[in-house]
Short mmCIF file of C-alpha atoms and ligand atoms in Angstrom, two decimals:
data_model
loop_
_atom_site.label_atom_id
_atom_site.label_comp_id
_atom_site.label_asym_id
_atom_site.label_seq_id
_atom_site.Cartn_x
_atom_site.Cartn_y
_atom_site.Cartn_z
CA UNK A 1 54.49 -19.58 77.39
CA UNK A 2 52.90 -21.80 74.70
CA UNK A 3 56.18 -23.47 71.44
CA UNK A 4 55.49 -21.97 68.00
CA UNK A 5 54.59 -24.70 65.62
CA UNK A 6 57.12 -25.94 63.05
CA UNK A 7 55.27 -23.79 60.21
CA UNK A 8 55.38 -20.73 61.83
CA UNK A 9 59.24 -21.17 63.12
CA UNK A 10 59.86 -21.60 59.20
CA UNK A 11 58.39 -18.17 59.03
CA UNK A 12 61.81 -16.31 60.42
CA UNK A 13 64.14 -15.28 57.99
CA UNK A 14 67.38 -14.06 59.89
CA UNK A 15 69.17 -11.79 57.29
CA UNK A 16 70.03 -8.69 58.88
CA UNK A 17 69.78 -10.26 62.43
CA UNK A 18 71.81 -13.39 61.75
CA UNK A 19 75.51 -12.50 63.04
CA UNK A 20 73.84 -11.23 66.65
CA UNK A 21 74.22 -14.25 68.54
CA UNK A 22 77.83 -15.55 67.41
CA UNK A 23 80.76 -14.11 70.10
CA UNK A 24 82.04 -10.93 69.41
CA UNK A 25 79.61 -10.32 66.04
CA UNK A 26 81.25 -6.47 66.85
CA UNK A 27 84.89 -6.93 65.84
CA UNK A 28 86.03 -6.72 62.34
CA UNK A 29 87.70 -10.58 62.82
CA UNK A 30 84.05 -12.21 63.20
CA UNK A 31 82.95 -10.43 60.26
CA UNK A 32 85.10 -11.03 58.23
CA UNK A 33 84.53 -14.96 58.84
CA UNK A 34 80.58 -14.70 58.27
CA UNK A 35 81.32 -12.97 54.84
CA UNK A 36 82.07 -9.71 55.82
CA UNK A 37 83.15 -7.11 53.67
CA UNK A 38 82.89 -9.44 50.24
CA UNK A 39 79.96 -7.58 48.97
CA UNK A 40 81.84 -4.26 49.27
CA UNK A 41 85.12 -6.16 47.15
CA UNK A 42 82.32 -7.20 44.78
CA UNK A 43 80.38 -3.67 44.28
CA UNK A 44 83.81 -1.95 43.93
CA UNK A 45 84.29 -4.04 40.48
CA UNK A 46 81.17 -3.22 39.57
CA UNK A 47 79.94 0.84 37.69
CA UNK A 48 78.08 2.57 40.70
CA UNK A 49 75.00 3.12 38.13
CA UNK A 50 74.63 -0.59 38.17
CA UNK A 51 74.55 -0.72 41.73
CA UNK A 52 71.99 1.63 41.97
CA UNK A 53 70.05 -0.13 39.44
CA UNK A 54 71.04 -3.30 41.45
CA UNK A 55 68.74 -1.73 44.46
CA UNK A 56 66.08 -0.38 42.13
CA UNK A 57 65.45 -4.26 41.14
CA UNK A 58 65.36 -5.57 44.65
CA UNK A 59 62.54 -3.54 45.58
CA UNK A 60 64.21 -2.37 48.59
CA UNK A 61 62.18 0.18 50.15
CA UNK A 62 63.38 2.64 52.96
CA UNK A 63 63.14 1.28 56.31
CA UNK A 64 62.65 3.97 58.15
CA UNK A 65 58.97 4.71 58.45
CA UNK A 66 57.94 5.28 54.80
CA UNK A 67 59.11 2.79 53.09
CA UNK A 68 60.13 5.14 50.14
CA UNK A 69 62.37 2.91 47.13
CA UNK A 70 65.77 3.42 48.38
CA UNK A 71 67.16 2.77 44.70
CA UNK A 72 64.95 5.52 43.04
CA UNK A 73 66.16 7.88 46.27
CA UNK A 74 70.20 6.76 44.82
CA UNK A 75 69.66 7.98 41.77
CA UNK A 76 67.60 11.18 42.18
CA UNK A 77 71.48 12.02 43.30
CA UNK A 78 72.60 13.97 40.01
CA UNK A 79 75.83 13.02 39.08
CA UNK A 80 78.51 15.64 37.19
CA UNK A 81 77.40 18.15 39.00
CA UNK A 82 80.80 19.29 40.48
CA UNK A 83 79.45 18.69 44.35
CA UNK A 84 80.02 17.16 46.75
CA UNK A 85 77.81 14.62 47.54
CA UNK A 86 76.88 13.28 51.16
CA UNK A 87 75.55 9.71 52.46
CA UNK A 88 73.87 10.51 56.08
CA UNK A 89 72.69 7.41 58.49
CA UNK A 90 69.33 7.71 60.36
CA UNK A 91 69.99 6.36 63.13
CA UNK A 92 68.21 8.53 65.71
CA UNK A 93 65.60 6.18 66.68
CA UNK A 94 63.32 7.35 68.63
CA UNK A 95 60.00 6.04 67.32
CA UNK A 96 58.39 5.01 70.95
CA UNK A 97 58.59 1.27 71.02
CA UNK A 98 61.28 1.64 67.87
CA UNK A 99 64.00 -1.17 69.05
CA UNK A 100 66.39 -2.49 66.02
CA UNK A 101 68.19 -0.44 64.47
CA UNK A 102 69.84 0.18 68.07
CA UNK A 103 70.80 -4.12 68.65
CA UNK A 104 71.55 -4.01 65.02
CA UNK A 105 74.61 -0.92 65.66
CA UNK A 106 75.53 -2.66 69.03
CA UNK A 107 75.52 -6.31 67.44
CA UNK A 108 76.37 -6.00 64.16
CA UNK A 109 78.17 -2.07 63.39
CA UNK A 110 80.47 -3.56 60.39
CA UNK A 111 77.15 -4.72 58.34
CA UNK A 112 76.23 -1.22 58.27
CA UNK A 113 79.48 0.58 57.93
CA UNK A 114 79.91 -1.94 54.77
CA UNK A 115 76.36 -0.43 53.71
CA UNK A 116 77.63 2.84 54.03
CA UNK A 117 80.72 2.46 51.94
CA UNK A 118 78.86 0.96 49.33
CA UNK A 119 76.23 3.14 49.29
CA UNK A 120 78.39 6.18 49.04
CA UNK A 121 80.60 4.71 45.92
CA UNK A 122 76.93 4.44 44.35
CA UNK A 123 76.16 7.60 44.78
CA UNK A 124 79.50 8.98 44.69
CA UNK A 125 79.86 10.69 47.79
CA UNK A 126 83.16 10.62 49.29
CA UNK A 127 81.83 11.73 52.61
CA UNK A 128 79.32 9.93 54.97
CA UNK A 129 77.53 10.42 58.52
CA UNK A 130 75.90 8.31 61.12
CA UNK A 131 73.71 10.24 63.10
CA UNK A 132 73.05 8.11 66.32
CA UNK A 133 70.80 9.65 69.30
CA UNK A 134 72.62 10.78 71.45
CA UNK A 135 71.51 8.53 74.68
CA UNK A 136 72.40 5.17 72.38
CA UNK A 137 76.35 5.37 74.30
CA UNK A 138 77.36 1.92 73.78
CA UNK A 139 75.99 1.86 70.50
CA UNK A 140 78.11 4.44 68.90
CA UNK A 141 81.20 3.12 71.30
CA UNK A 142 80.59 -0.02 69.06
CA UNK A 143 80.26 1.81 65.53
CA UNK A 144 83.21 3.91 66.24
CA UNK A 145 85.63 0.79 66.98
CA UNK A 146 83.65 -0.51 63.93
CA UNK A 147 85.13 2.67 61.89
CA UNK A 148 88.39 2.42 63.15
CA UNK A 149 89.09 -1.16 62.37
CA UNK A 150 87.44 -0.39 59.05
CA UNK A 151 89.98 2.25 58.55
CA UNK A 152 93.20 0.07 59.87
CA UNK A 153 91.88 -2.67 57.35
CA UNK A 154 91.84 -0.30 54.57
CA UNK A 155 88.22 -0.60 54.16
CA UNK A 156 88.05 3.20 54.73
CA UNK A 157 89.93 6.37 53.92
CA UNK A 158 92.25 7.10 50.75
CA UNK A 159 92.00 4.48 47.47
CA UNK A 160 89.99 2.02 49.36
CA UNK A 161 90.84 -1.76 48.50
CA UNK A 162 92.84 -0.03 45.63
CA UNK A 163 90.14 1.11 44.07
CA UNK A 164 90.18 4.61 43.97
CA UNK A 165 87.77 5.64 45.66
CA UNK A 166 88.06 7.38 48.77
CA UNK A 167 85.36 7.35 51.85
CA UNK A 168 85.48 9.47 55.25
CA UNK A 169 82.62 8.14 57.88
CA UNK A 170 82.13 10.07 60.99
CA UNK A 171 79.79 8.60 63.23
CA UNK A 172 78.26 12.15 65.43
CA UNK A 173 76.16 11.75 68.56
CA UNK A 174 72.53 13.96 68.11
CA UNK A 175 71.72 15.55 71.86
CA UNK A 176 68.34 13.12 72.22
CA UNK A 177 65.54 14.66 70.36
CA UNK A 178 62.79 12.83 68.37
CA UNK A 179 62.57 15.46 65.74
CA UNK A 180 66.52 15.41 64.87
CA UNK A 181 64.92 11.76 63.32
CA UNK A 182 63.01 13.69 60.71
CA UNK A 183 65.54 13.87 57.69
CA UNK A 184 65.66 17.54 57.43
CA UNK A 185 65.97 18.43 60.99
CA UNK A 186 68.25 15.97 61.34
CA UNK A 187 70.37 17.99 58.62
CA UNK A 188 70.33 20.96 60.43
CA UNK A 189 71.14 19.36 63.86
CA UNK A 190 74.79 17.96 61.82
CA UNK A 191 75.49 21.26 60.44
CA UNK A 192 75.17 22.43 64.04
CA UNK A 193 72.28 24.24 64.32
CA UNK A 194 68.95 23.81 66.45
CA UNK A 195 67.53 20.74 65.33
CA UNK A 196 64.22 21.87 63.19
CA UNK A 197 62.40 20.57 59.97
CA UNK A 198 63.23 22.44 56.52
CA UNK A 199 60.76 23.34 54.59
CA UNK A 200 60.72 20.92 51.08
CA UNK A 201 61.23 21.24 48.09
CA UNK A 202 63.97 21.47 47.63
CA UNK A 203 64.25 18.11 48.53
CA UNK A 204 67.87 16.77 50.17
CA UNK A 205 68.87 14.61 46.87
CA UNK A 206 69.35 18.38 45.45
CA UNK A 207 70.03 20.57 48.69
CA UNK A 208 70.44 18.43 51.39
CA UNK A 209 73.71 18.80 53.61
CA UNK A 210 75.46 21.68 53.30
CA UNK A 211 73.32 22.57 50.49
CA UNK A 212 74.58 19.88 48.72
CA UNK A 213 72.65 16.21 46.67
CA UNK A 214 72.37 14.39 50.04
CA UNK A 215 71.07 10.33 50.97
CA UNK A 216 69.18 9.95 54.01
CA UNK A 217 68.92 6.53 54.69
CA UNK A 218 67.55 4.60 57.69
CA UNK A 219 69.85 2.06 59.48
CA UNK A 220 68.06 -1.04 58.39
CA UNK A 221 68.07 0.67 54.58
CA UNK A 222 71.86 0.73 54.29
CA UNK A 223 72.61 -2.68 56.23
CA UNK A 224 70.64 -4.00 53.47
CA UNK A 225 72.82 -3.35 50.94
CA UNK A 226 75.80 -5.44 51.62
CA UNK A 227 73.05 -8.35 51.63
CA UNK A 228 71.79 -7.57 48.29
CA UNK A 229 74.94 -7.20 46.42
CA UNK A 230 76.52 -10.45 47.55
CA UNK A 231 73.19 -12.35 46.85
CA UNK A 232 71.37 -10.51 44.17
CA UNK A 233 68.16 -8.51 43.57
CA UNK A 234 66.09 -12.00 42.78
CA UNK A 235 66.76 -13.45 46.28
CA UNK A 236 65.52 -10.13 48.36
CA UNK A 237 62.22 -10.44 46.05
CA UNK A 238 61.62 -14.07 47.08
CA UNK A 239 61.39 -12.80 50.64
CA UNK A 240 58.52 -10.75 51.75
CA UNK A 241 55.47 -9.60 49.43
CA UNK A 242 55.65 -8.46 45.98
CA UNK A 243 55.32 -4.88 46.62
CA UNK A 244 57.24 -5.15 50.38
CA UNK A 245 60.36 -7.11 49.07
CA UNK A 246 62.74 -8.58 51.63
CA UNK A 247 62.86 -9.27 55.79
CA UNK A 248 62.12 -6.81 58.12
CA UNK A 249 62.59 -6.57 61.75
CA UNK A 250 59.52 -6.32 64.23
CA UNK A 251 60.70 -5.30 67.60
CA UNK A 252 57.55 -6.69 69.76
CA UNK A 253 57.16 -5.20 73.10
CA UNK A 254 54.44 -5.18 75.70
CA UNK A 255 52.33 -7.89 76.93
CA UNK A 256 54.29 -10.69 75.17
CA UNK A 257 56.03 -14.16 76.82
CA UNK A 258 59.14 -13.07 74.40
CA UNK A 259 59.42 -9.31 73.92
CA UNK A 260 62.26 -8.64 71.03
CA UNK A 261 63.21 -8.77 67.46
CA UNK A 262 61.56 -10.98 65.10
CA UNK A 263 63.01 -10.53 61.65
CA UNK A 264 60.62 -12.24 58.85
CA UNK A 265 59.69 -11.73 55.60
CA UNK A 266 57.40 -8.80 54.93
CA UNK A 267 53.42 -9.56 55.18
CA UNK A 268 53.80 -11.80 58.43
CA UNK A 269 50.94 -11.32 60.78
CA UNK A 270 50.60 -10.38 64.24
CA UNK A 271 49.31 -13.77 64.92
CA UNK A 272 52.19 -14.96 63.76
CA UNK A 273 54.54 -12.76 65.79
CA UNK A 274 52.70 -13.64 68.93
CA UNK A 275 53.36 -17.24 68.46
CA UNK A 276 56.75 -16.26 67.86
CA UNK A 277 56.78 -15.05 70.70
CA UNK A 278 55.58 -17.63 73.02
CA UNK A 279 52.25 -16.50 73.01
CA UNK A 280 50.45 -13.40 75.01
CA UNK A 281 51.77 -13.34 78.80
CA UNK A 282 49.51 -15.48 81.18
CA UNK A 283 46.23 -14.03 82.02
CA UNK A 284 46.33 -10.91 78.92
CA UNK A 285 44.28 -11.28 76.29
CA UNK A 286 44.79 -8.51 73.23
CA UNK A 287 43.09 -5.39 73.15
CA UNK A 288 45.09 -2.86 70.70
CA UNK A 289 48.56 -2.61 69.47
CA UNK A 290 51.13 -0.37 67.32
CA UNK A 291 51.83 -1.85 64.01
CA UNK A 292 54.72 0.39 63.47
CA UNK A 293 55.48 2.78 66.56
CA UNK A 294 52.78 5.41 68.21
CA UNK A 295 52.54 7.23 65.43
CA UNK A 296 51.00 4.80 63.45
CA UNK A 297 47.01 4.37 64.07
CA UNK A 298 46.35 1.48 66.58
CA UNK A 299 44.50 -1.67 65.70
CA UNK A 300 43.04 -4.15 67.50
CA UNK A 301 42.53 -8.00 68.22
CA UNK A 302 40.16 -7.83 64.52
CA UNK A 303 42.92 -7.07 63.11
CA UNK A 304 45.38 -9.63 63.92
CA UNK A 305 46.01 -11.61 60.44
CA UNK A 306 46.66 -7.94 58.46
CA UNK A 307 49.36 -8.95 56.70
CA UNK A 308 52.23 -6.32 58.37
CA UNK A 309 53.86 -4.80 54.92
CA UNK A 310 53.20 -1.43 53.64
CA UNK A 311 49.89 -2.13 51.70
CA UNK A 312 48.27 -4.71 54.12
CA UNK A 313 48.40 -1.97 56.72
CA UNK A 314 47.71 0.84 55.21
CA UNK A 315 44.19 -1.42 53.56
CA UNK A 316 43.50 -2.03 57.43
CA UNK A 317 43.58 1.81 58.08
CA UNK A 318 47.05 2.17 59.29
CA UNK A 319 50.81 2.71 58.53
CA UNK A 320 53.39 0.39 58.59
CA UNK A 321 55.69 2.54 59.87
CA UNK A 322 59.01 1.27 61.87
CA UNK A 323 57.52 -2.45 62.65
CA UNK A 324 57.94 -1.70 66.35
CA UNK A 325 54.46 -3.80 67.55
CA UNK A 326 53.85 -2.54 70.84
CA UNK A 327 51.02 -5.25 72.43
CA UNK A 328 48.34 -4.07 74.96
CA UNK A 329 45.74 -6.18 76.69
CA UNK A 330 42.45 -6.03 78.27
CA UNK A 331 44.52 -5.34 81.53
CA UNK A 332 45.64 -1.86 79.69
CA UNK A 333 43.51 1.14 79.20
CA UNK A 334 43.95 2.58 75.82
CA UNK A 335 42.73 6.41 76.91
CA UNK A 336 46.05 6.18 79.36
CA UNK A 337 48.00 5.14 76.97
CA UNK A 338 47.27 7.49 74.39
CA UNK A 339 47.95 10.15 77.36
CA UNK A 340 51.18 9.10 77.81
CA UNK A 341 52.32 9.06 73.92
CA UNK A 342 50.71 12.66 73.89
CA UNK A 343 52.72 13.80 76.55
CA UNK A 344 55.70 12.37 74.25
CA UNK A 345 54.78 14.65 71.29
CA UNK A 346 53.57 17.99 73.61
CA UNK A 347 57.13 17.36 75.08
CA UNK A 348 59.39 16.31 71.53
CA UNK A 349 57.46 18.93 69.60
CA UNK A 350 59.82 21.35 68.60
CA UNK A 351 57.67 24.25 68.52
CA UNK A 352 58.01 25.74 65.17
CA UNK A 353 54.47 25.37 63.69
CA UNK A 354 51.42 26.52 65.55
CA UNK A 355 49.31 23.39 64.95
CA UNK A 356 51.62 21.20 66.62
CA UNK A 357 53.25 23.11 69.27
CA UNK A 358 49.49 24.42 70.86
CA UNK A 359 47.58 21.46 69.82
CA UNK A 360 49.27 18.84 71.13
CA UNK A 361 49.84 21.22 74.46
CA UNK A 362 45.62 21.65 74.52
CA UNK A 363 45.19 17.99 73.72
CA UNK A 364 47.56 16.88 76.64
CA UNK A 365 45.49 18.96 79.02
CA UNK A 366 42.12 17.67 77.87
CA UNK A 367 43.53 13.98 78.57
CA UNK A 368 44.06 14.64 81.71
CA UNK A 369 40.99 16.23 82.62
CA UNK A 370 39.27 13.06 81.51
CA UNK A 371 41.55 10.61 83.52
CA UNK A 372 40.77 12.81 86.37
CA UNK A 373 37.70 12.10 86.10
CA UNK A 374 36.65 15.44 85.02
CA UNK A 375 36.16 15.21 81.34
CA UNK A 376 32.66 16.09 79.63
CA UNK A 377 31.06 14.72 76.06
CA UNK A 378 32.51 17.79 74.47
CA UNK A 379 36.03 17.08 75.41
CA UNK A 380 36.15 14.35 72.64
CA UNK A 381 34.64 16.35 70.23
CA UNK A 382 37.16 18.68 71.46
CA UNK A 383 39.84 16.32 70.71
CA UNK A 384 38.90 15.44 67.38
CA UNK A 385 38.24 18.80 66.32
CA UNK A 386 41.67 19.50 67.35
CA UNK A 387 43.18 16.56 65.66
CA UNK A 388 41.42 17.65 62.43
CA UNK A 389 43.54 20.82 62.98
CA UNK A 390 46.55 19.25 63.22
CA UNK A 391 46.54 16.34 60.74
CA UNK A 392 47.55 17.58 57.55
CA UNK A 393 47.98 21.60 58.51
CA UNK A 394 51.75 20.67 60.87
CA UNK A 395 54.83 21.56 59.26
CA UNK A 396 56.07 18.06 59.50
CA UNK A 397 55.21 14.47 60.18
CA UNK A 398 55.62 15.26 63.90
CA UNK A 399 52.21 17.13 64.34
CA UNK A 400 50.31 14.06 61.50
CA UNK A 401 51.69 11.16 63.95
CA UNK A 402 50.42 12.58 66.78
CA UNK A 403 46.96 12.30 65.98
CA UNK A 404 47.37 8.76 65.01
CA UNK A 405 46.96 7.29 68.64
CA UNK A 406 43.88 9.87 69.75
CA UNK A 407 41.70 9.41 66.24
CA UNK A 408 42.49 5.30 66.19
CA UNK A 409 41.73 4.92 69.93
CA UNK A 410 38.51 7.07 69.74
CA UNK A 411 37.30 4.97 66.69
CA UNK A 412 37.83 1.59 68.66
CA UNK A 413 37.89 2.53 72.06
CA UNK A 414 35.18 5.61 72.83
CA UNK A 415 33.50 3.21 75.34
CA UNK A 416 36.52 3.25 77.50
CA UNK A 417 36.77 7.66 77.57
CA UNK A 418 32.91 7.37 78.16
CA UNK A 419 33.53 5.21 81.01
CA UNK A 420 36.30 7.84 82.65
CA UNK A 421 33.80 10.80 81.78
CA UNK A 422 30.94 9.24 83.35
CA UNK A 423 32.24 7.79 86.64
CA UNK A 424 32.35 4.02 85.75
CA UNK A 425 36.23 3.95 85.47
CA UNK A 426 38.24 5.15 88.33
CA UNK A 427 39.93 8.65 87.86
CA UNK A 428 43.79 7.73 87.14
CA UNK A 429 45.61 10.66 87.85
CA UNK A 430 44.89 13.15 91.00
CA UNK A 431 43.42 16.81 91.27
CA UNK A 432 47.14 18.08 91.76
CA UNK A 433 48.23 16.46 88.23
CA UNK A 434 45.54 18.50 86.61
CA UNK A 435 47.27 21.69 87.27
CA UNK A 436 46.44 23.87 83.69
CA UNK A 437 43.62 21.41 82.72
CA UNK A 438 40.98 23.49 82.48
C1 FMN B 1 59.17 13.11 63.63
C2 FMN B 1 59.91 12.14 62.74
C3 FMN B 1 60.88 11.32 63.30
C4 FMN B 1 61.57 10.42 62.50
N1 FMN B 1 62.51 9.62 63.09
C5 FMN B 1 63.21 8.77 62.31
C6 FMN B 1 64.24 7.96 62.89
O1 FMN B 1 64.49 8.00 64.08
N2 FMN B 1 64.93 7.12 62.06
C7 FMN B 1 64.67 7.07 60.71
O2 FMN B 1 65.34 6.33 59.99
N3 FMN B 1 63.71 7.81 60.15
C8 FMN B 1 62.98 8.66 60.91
N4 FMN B 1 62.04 9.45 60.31
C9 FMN B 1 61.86 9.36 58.85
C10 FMN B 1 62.93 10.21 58.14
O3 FMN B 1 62.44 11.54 58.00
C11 FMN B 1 63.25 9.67 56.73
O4 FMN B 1 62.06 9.43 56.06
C12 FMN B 1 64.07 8.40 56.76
O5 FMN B 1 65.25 8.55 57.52
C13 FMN B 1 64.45 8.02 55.35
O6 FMN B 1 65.18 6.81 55.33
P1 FMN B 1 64.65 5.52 54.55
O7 FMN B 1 64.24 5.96 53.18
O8 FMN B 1 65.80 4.62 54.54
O9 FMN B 1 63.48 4.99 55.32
C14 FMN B 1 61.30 10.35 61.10
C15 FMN B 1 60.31 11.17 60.54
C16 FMN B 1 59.62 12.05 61.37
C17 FMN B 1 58.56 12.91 60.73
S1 SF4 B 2 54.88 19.49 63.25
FE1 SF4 B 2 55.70 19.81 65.33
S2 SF4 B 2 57.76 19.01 65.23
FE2 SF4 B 2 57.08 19.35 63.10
S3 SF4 B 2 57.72 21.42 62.59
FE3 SF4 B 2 55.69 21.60 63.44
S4 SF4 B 2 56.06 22.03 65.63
FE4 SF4 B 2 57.95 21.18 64.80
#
């Protein structure tokens, strides 16, 4: 494990992450010590238009995957329009490699339930949801406590701080499903139905929950908040990049001396994560990585000093996405790999456009043809042809992210399929797991 130098320690910002390590960061009596709950006393004095304007001049953008402006999102919300308005919480989570909003719920719930109630005063919505995956038990155990001391404190409820306005949170357990992370399925899985994507427009900020002008937010969106109320628009924007204001969270996993959260300011490198992170693990040298989950397209070791905000990626050919860097070496094979997320999609997809459903099912069996050893030429051509008939024809971003992994790894990485197809590379799965390959 090799020590970060000085200049690139100076590089972590601990914002959203900096309550983690005190004891019991959970309870409402910590909090409350490390400046909890001021920025909600503070935004209550204040006309919810100006808050929303507030977030419009931070440059906060959403921190779920696309990185939409979360103020501009606030006030699509139209106001007078005799509904009722809903705040809902992303956090389903289930990017693959996607680890922080779950540490940030289990660490630090009361940052985000103070988001929540000062998100919903600016958009006037006097009823709010957290949608946590289902699996993430302690989690919600934590943001439920979180909500009840909230409630004892008066933070929550009827004519909160004497204010007058009035907030409900209900924190509801999804059944596990990476699609119920996909705003509008996510929607239907609350109002109890089977979790699928709705077709758009209209959009949620008009017919969202219920039919009625709904936020979706991401986790790390809404914990924001408090942040930037107590200490102003000016001081996110000296953090991160000028278009990518603010910290952001990289959960590093993989082939890495450290593997966890890193929170910086937007535009860090990889290069600078790694060191971070204590280095690469003895003996693994990097071969590809996830800038921002599998769906995003991979990159490789050329690509280390991309500056990791939305338009540094995307210039390198990639998507930002949720920051999760999952690290690979020369000891991984990227054709397995991509396998393996595949099967993730064939499995998550939730079957209700063709594209998706059958291509990712065809694409699964062609991968393992190859890693039996099996494959031909034609299978890649195969793949890509199939890709090409997913990306941009799927009824969501499901089917588009699924491509990301096969497309990026045959650009950098066709060597290593050629070397499965013609008998350099050892087969990696059997005859028997090829049932329905061919
Ligand atoms: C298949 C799929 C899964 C998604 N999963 C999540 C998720 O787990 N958490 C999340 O915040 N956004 C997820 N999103 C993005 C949401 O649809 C939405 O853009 C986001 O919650 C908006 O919040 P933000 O503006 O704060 O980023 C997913 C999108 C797709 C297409
Ligand atoms: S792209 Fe996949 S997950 Fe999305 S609607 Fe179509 S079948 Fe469902």
């Amino acid at each position: 494990m090799t020590t970060p130098r000085p200049e690139t320690l100076a590089k972590l910002t601990p914002v959203l992450t900096k309550r983690w390590l005190s004891p019991d960061a959970w309870r409402l009596g910590t909090y409350e010590k490390l400046d909890g709950y001021a920025a909600l006393r503070k935004a209550l004095k204040a006309h919810p238009d100006d808050l929303i304007q507030l977030i419009k001049d931070s440059g906060l953008r959403g921190r779920g995957g696309a990185g939409f402006p979360t103020g501009l999102k606030w006030g699509f919300i139209p106001q007078g329009d005799g509904k009722p308005h809903y705040l809902v919480v992303n956090a389903d989570e289930g990017e693959p490699g996607t680890c922080k909003d779950l540490p940030l719920m289990t660490h630090d719930p009361h940052s985000l339930v103070e988001g929540v109630i000062i998100a919903s005063y600016a958009i006037r919505a006097n009823r709010a949801y957290i949608y946590i995956r289902g699996e993430a038990v302690h989690a919600a155990r934590r943001l439920r406590n979180a909500v009840q001391e909230a409630k004892a404190k008066g933070y929550l409820g009827k004519n909160i701080l004497g204010s007058g306005f009035d907030l409900e949170l209900v924190v509801h357990s999804g059944a596990g499903a990476y699609i119920c992370g996909e705003e509008t399925a996510l929607l239907d899985s609350l109002e109890g139905f089977r979790g699928q994507p709705r077709l758009r427009p209209p959009f949620p900020a008009t017919h969202g929950l219920y039919a009625s002008p709904t936020v979706v937010n991401n986790v790390g969106t809404i914990a924001s908040v408090p942040y930037i109320v107590l200490a102003g628009a000016n001081w996110w924007k000296s953090m991160g990049t000028e278009k990518s204001a603010g910290p952001m969270i990289y959960s590093l996993s993989g082939r890495i001396a450290n593997p966890g959260q890193y929170e910086c300011g937007l535009g860090i490198t990889l290069r600078e994560l790694i060191e971070l992170a204590g280095g690469m693990q003895p003996g693994h040298n990097l071969k590809f990585w996830t800038p921002g989950g599998s769906s995003t397209p991979l990159l490789t070791a050329e690509h280390l000093d991309v500056p990791l905000d939305f338009e540094g990626v995307a210039a390198a050919g990639s998507i930002l996405g949720t920051t999760a860097t999952q690290i690979f070496s020369d000891q991984d094979c990227p054709v397995y790999a991509t396998y393996r997320w595949l099967e993730f999609y064939h499995h998550e997809s939730c079957g209700k456009c063709t594209p998706c459903r059958e291509g990712n099912y065809w694409m699964v069996r062609v991968y393992r043809r190859i890693l039996a050893g099996q494959g031909t030429q034609a299978d890649l051509d195969t793949l890509l042809d199939t890709c090409d008939n997913i990306l941009g024809r799927s009824f969501c971003g499901l089917g588009d992210g699924a491509t990301s992994p096969v497309t990026s790894s045959l650009k950098y990485f066709k060597q290593d399929y050629l070397d499965y197809i013609e008998g350099r590379t050892a087969p990696k799965l059997s005859d028997k797991q090829l049932v329905g390959a061919h």
